[in-house]
Amino acid sequence: MSHATGEKYLKNGVLPHMWCSGCGVGVMLGALVRAFEELDYRNSDIVVVTGIGCTGKADDYLTTNALHATHGRALPHATGIKAFNPRLQVVVLMGDGDSVTIGGNHFIHAARRNIDVTAIVVNNFNYGMTGGQVSGTTPGDSLTSTTAWGNPERDIDICALAEVAGANYVARETTFHGWELKEHIKEAMIKRGFSLVEVFSPCPTHFGRNNAMAEPREMLDWLKEKGLPRERYEQLNAEEKRGHFVIGKLVDRDAPDFNTRYEEIRARATKG
Amino acid sequence: MQGNQAMTEGAIYAGARFYAGYPITPSSEVAEICSRVMPKIGGIYLQMEDEIASIAAVVGASLAGAKAFTATSGPGFSLMQENLGLAVMGEVPCVVINVQRSGPSTGLATKPAQSDIMQLRWGRHGDQMVIALCPATVRECFELAVRAFNLAEKFRIPVILAPDEIVGHMRENFAVPEPGELEVIDRRGPSGPVDRYRPFAADGDGIAPLAAYGGDYVFHVTSSMHGPDGYSNNDPANAAWRVEQLHRKIERHLDEIVMTRRYDTDDMDVLLVTVGATTRSGRAAALEARRRGIKAGVLQLLTVWPFPDREVAALAERVRSVIVPEMNYSGQIAGEVQRVLGGGTDIRKVNSYNGQIITPQDILKAIVADSPCGPI
Ligand SMILES: Cc1ncc(C[n+]2csc(CCOP(=O)(O)OP(=O)(O)O)c2C)c(N)n1
Ligand code: SF4
């Protein structure tokens, strides 16, 4: 069996990429283009919308349609695209800052609206691009360039947020689990309605270095050890659960997406 | 028909099929009408979570091929600025209606003002330019809405349609143009080989054709500095070319973009320069002045940005004095008129900034005070 490389979605000439060695963003991009290939999408059918950050730079390497938008605002741009042309496959690439910190309100409402886009969030627990500052997903007490004495705030669980806000599909993977990541991205893209794939990812340059995991390997080991499928996670006692997190598919449901609902409204409006 | 309704109907006449917005007085009628009409005509209405998202959705829909617009007022217009900058940078056609209300901040939320004139021009960071239009009548609301889309689509630029609250909420009768009566310009798409399409390769006119997501032409748009192919590009020469091109595509077409109206300007000693509702008071004042023997005329700026430098200069040359009535404290239009005319010309300002209209009497006083015969 031939192996998907995703090459036809990648721009020649701009590789090697900008990401630091050991960074997880490229792993996400690799999984994404392989998923495109395995689903046999044409470049012209896809629009990749990106936010601003190391993750947001991913569109530079793509030959699909793309919109590199503003920090935190990728989702509402994607909403306009998908609402107007429902035939497009719209994928939104964001960091944790983009998606749930500056862009948290859009994230909630994109999920609530159940707009049929696939959000892929590379969660590296800090603001990679701007030098490793604290983010809404930085765990309490962690060190960042703006929490030198430890983070006094708590982190938000992106997947749980997507679930309560109404997402049809939610999965979490890590960059250690590349194959599973690709599979979940495929499921998310096929799923109608808002879907989220959160990718726990190393940022050795900032979050790793600030938190005693400066070697790229160390953060990857951490992700590998701490990420557990739900069945295994549930077997842990409360004490053991702390520090671990669930990976795999977390939500899978079929509430009608925005465009389906809007078609119903159109039918009502033209009748009435 | 109401001004806000006329702008909405004008937008639809021009082919607008996507509206995303967030309610705010005194613009909400636009949203309400769109919510009812869009589903009937194959369009989309979206009430977004805020104005940042509204203009973002408009930009997205436009790139997917829609003639797209939003409507807002002061606080919401402030929130839109960053993504309007993206529309400038990405050369994304779109129309924003900003029904000007009194500020700062929440201000007199339902009262009129003309105090966003500078924000229309400079609201966004960085070197950039947009087009801004100000109607004074309900008919102009309709006609300028059509023009706004025409200019946006032709020049790949955000166009801001900025009536004051008085005009937005004013009701007047007018004959709605029949289909075909007003010119409607559609976006120019690419035509060459698919693999050669470069979405920012400006042609002789300074504008590149724009494809739509989902068609045969695959393309990149970015808020970052980019080359003709739409991919990020940090080369200084390229950056300079881009910034120049974003300005020149407008500067080269001022004849097409700058619109003014003249009233009684053939023989005059006093020139009133007006926008929006103030035009109405200005015209009444000028007529009354003529009755009293003072030759006054009015230059109405339908296009406020790019500022009608040539038109103002040409008329001001012929008069003894220039009066600029406007509904703001700072004299935002007067400052531009002064810039155009230079320090030598004395410009008289008539300002209101209490949410009340400038009356013909207010303006007449200034005209008369300026007359060589002194107060009559
Ligand atoms: C409105 C705005 N505020 C701040 C910034 C600066 N900025 C750029 S990227 C970024 C954070 C990026 O973090 P994240 O979204 O987590 O992505 P990462 O770089 O970690 O992939 C910030 C604060 C910006 N570009 N725009
Ligand atoms: S700073 Fe962090 S997120 Fe950014 S490229 Fe480097 S490792 Fe990746």
PDB file of N, CA and C in Angstrom, chain B residues 260-301:
ATOM      1  N   THR B 260     -18.643  64.987  -5.868  1.00  0.00           N
ATOM      2  CA  THR B 260     -19.134  66.135  -5.102  1.00  0.00           C
ATOM      3  C   THR B 260     -20.387  66.652  -5.787  1.00  0.00           C
ATOM      4  N   ARG B 261     -21.129  67.493  -5.083  1.00  0.00           N
ATOM      5  CA  ARG B 261     -22.268  68.176  -5.711  1.00  0.00           C
ATOM      6  C   ARG B 261     -22.144  69.658  -5.421  1.00  0.00           C
ATOM      7  N   ARG B 262     -22.504  70.460  -6.412  1.00  0.00           N
ATOM      8  CA  ARG B 262     -22.420  71.909  -6.238  1.00  0.00           C
ATOM      9  C   ARG B 262     -23.808  72.500  -6.271  1.00  0.00           C
ATOM     10  N   TYR B 263     -24.055  73.413  -5.401  1.00  0.00           N
ATOM     11  CA  TYR B 263     -25.325  74.137  -5.395  1.00  0.00           C
ATOM     12  C   TYR B 263     -25.018  75.632  -5.417  1.00  0.00           C
ATOM     13  N   ASP B 264     -25.491  76.304  -6.463  1.00  0.00           N
ATOM     14  CA  ASP B 264     -25.336  77.760  -6.592  1.00  0.00           C
ATOM     15  C   ASP B 264     -23.885  78.207  -6.502  1.00  0.00           C
ATOM     16  N   THR B 265     -23.014  77.512  -7.172  1.00  0.00           N
ATOM     17  CA  THR B 265     -21.602  77.880  -7.052  1.00  0.00           C
ATOM     18  C   THR B 265     -21.094  78.678  -8.254  1.00  0.00           C
ATOM     19  N   ASP B 266     -22.003  78.985  -9.201  1.00  0.00           N
ATOM     20  CA  ASP B 266     -21.530  79.678 -10.396  1.00  0.00           C
ATOM     21  C   ASP B 266     -21.099  81.114 -10.097  1.00  0.00           C
ATOM     22  N   ASP B 267     -21.902  81.793  -9.325  1.00  0.00           N
ATOM     23  CA  ASP B 267     -21.482  83.137  -8.905  1.00  0.00           C
ATOM     24  C   ASP B 267     -21.601  83.182  -7.392  1.00  0.00           C
ATOM     25  N   MET B 268     -20.497  83.211  -6.723  1.00  0.00           N
ATOM     26  CA  MET B 268     -20.625  83.227  -5.260  1.00  0.00           C
ATOM     27  C   MET B 268     -19.434  83.936  -4.630  1.00  0.00           C
ATOM     28  N   ASP B 269     -19.707  84.451  -3.468  1.00  0.00           N
ATOM     29  CA  ASP B 269     -18.663  85.096  -2.674  1.00  0.00           C
ATOM     30  C   ASP B 269     -18.311  84.251  -1.458  1.00  0.00           C
ATOM     31  N   VAL B 270     -19.289  83.448  -1.041  1.00  0.00           N
ATOM     32  CA  VAL B 270     -19.092  82.626   0.157  1.00  0.00           C
ATOM     33  C   VAL B 270     -19.325  81.165  -0.228  1.00  0.00           C
ATOM     34  N   LEU B 271     -18.384  80.321   0.145  1.00  0.00           N
ATOM     35  CA  LEU B 271     -18.519  78.887  -0.153  1.00  0.00           C
ATOM     36  C   LEU B 271     -18.711  78.104   1.143  1.00  0.00           C
ATOM     37  N   LEU B 272     -19.756  77.278   1.157  1.00  0.00           N
ATOM     38  CA  LEU B 272     -19.939  76.344   2.268  1.00  0.00           C
ATOM     39  C   LEU B 272     -19.459  74.973   1.812  1.00  0.00           C
ATOM     40  N   VAL B 273     -18.625  74.338   2.606  1.00  0.00           N
ATOM     41  CA  VAL B 273     -18.202  72.967   2.305  1.00  0.00           C
ATOM     42  C   VAL B 273     -18.892  72.063   3.317  1.00  0.00           C
ATOM     43  N   THR B 274     -19.690  71.111   2.800  1.00  0.00           N
ATOM     44  CA  THR B 274     -20.540  70.333   3.710  1.00  0.00           C
ATOM     45  C   THR B 274     -20.487  68.834   3.413  1.00  0.00           C
ATOM     46  N   VAL B 275     -20.846  68.042   4.424  1.00  0.00           N
ATOM     47  CA  VAL B 275     -21.113  66.614   4.218  1.00  0.00           C
ATOM     48  C   VAL B 275     -22.416  66.273   4.940  1.00  0.00           C
ATOM     49  N   GLY B 276     -23.038  65.192   4.507  1.00  0.00           N
ATOM     50  CA  GLY B 276     -24.190  64.626   5.204  1.00  0.00           C
ATOM     51  C   GLY B 276     -25.277  65.643   5.492  1.00  0.00           C
ATOM     52  N   ALA B 277     -25.905  65.469   6.654  1.00  0.00           N
ATOM     53  CA  ALA B 277     -27.077  66.277   7.002  1.00  0.00           C
ATOM     54  C   ALA B 277     -26.772  67.762   6.993  1.00  0.00           C
ATOM     55  N   THR B 278     -25.537  68.124   7.263  1.00  0.00           N
ATOM     56  CA  THR B 278     -25.163  69.531   7.306  1.00  0.00           C
ATOM     57  C   THR B 278     -25.350  70.185   5.932  1.00  0.00           C
ATOM     58  N   THR B 279     -25.304  69.369   4.887  1.00  0.00           N
ATOM     59  CA  THR B 279     -25.548  69.871   3.539  1.00  0.00           C
ATOM     60  C   THR B 279     -26.940  70.495   3.448  1.00  0.00           C
ATOM     61  N   ARG B 280     -27.870  69.866   4.106  1.00  0.00           N
ATOM     62  CA  ARG B 280     -29.261  70.339   4.035  1.00  0.00           C
ATOM     63  C   ARG B 280     -29.393  71.700   4.716  1.00  0.00           C
ATOM     64  N   SER B 281     -28.808  71.818   5.899  1.00  0.00           N
ATOM     65  CA  SER B 281     -28.837  73.115   6.582  1.00  0.00           C
ATOM     66  C   SER B 281     -28.060  74.143   5.780  1.00  0.00           C
ATOM     67  N   GLY B 282     -26.943  73.699   5.214  1.00  0.00           N
ATOM     68  CA  GLY B 282     -26.091  74.601   4.445  1.00  0.00           C
ATOM     69  C   GLY B 282     -26.829  75.162   3.235  1.00  0.00           C
ATOM     70  N   ARG B 283     -27.560  74.277   2.546  1.00  0.00           N
ATOM     71  CA  ARG B 283     -28.295  74.742   1.364  1.00  0.00           C
ATOM     72  C   ARG B 283     -29.382  75.731   1.756  1.00  0.00           C
ATOM     73  N   ALA B 284     -30.078  75.441   2.822  1.00  0.00           N
ATOM     74  CA  ALA B 284     -31.130  76.356   3.280  1.00  0.00           C
ATOM     75  C   ALA B 284     -30.517  77.701   3.656  1.00  0.00           C
ATOM     76  N   ALA B 285     -29.371  77.640   4.334  1.00  0.00           N
ATOM     77  CA  ALA B 285     -28.712  78.878   4.757  1.00  0.00           C
ATOM     78  C   ALA B 285     -28.243  79.674   3.546  1.00  0.00           C
ATOM     79  N   ALA B 286     -27.707  78.966   2.555  1.00  0.00           N
ATOM     80  CA  ALA B 286     -27.187  79.656   1.368  1.00  0.00           C
ATOM     81  C   ALA B 286     -28.321  80.341   0.604  1.00  0.00           C
ATOM     82  N   LEU B 287     -29.473  79.664   0.512  1.00  0.00           N
ATOM     83  CA  LEU B 287     -30.618  80.256  -0.178  1.00  0.00           C
ATOM     84  C   LEU B 287     -31.086  81.523   0.530  1.00  0.00           C
ATOM     85  N   GLU B 288     -31.156  81.420   1.839  1.00  0.00           N
ATOM     86  CA  GLU B 288     -31.593  82.568   2.632  1.00  0.00           C
ATOM     87  C   GLU B 288     -30.587  83.726   2.492  1.00  0.00           C
ATOM     88  N   ALA B 289     -29.311  83.373   2.464  1.00  0.00           N
ATOM     89  CA  ALA B 289     -28.279  84.399   2.313  1.00  0.00           C
ATOM     90  C   ALA B 289     -28.448  85.122   0.980  1.00  0.00           C
ATOM     91  N   ARG B 290     -28.731  84.343  -0.056  1.00  0.00           N
ATOM     92  CA  ARG B 290     -28.930  84.972  -1.369  1.00  0.00           C
ATOM     93  C   ARG B 290     -30.122  85.921  -1.337  1.00  0.00           C
ATOM     94  N   ARG B 291     -31.166  85.492  -0.646  1.00  0.00           N
ATOM     95  CA  ARG B 291     -32.334  86.375  -0.524  1.00  0.00           C
ATOM     96  C   ARG B 291     -31.936  87.697   0.124  1.00  0.00           C
ATOM     97  N   ARG B 292     -30.935  87.621   0.988  1.00  0.00           N
ATOM     98  CA  ARG B 292     -30.495  88.841   1.674  1.00  0.00           C
ATOM     99  C   ARG B 292     -29.336  89.524   0.949  1.00  0.00           C
ATOM    100  N   GLY B 293     -29.046  89.002  -0.253  1.00  0.00           N
ATOM    101  CA  GLY B 293     -28.063  89.713  -1.073  1.00  0.00           C
ATOM    102  C   GLY B 293     -26.632  89.229  -0.929  1.00  0.00           C
ATOM    103  N   ILE B 294     -26.434  88.142  -0.208  1.00  0.00           N
ATOM    104  CA  ILE B 294     -25.075  87.603  -0.107  1.00  0.00           C
ATOM    105  C   ILE B 294     -25.002  86.363  -0.981  1.00  0.00           C
ATOM    106  N   LYS B 295     -24.043  86.337  -1.888  1.00  0.00           N
ATOM    107  CA  LYS B 295     -23.964  85.221  -2.824  1.00  0.00           C
ATOM    108  C   LYS B 295     -23.235  84.053  -2.175  1.00  0.00           C
ATOM    109  N   ALA B 296     -24.022  83.074  -1.746  1.00  0.00           N
ATOM    110  CA  ALA B 296     -23.429  81.905  -1.098  1.00  0.00           C
ATOM    111  C   ALA B 296     -23.709  80.665  -1.930  1.00  0.00           C
ATOM    112  N   GLY B 297     -22.779  79.740  -1.942  1.00  0.00           N
ATOM    113  CA  GLY B 297     -22.957  78.470  -2.639  1.00  0.00           C
ATOM    114  C   GLY B 297     -22.470  77.331  -1.756  1.00  0.00           C
ATOM    115  N   VAL B 298     -22.829  76.102  -2.182  1.00  0.00           N
ATOM    116  CA  VAL B 298     -22.496  74.931  -1.358  1.00  0.00           C
ATOM    117  C   VAL B 298     -21.741  73.900  -2.188  1.00  0.00           C
ATOM    118  N   LEU B 299     -20.649  73.409  -1.631  1.00  0.00           N
ATOM    119  CA  LEU B 299     -19.967  72.246  -2.208  1.00  0.00           C
ATOM    120  C   LEU B 299     -20.191  71.084  -1.246  1.00  0.00           C
ATOM    121  N   GLN B 300     -20.971  70.105  -1.708  1.00  0.00           N
ATOM    122  CA  GLN B 300     -21.235  68.928  -0.879  1.00  0.00           C
ATOM    123  C   GLN B 300     -20.233  67.833  -1.238  1.00  0.00           C
ATOM    124  N   LEU B 301     -19.585  67.295  -0.222  1.00  0.00           N
ATOM    125  CA  LEU B 301     -18.636  66.211  -0.465  1.00  0.00           C
ATOM    126  C   LEU B 301     -19.374  64.880  -0.326  1.00  0.00           C
TER     127      LEU B 301
END
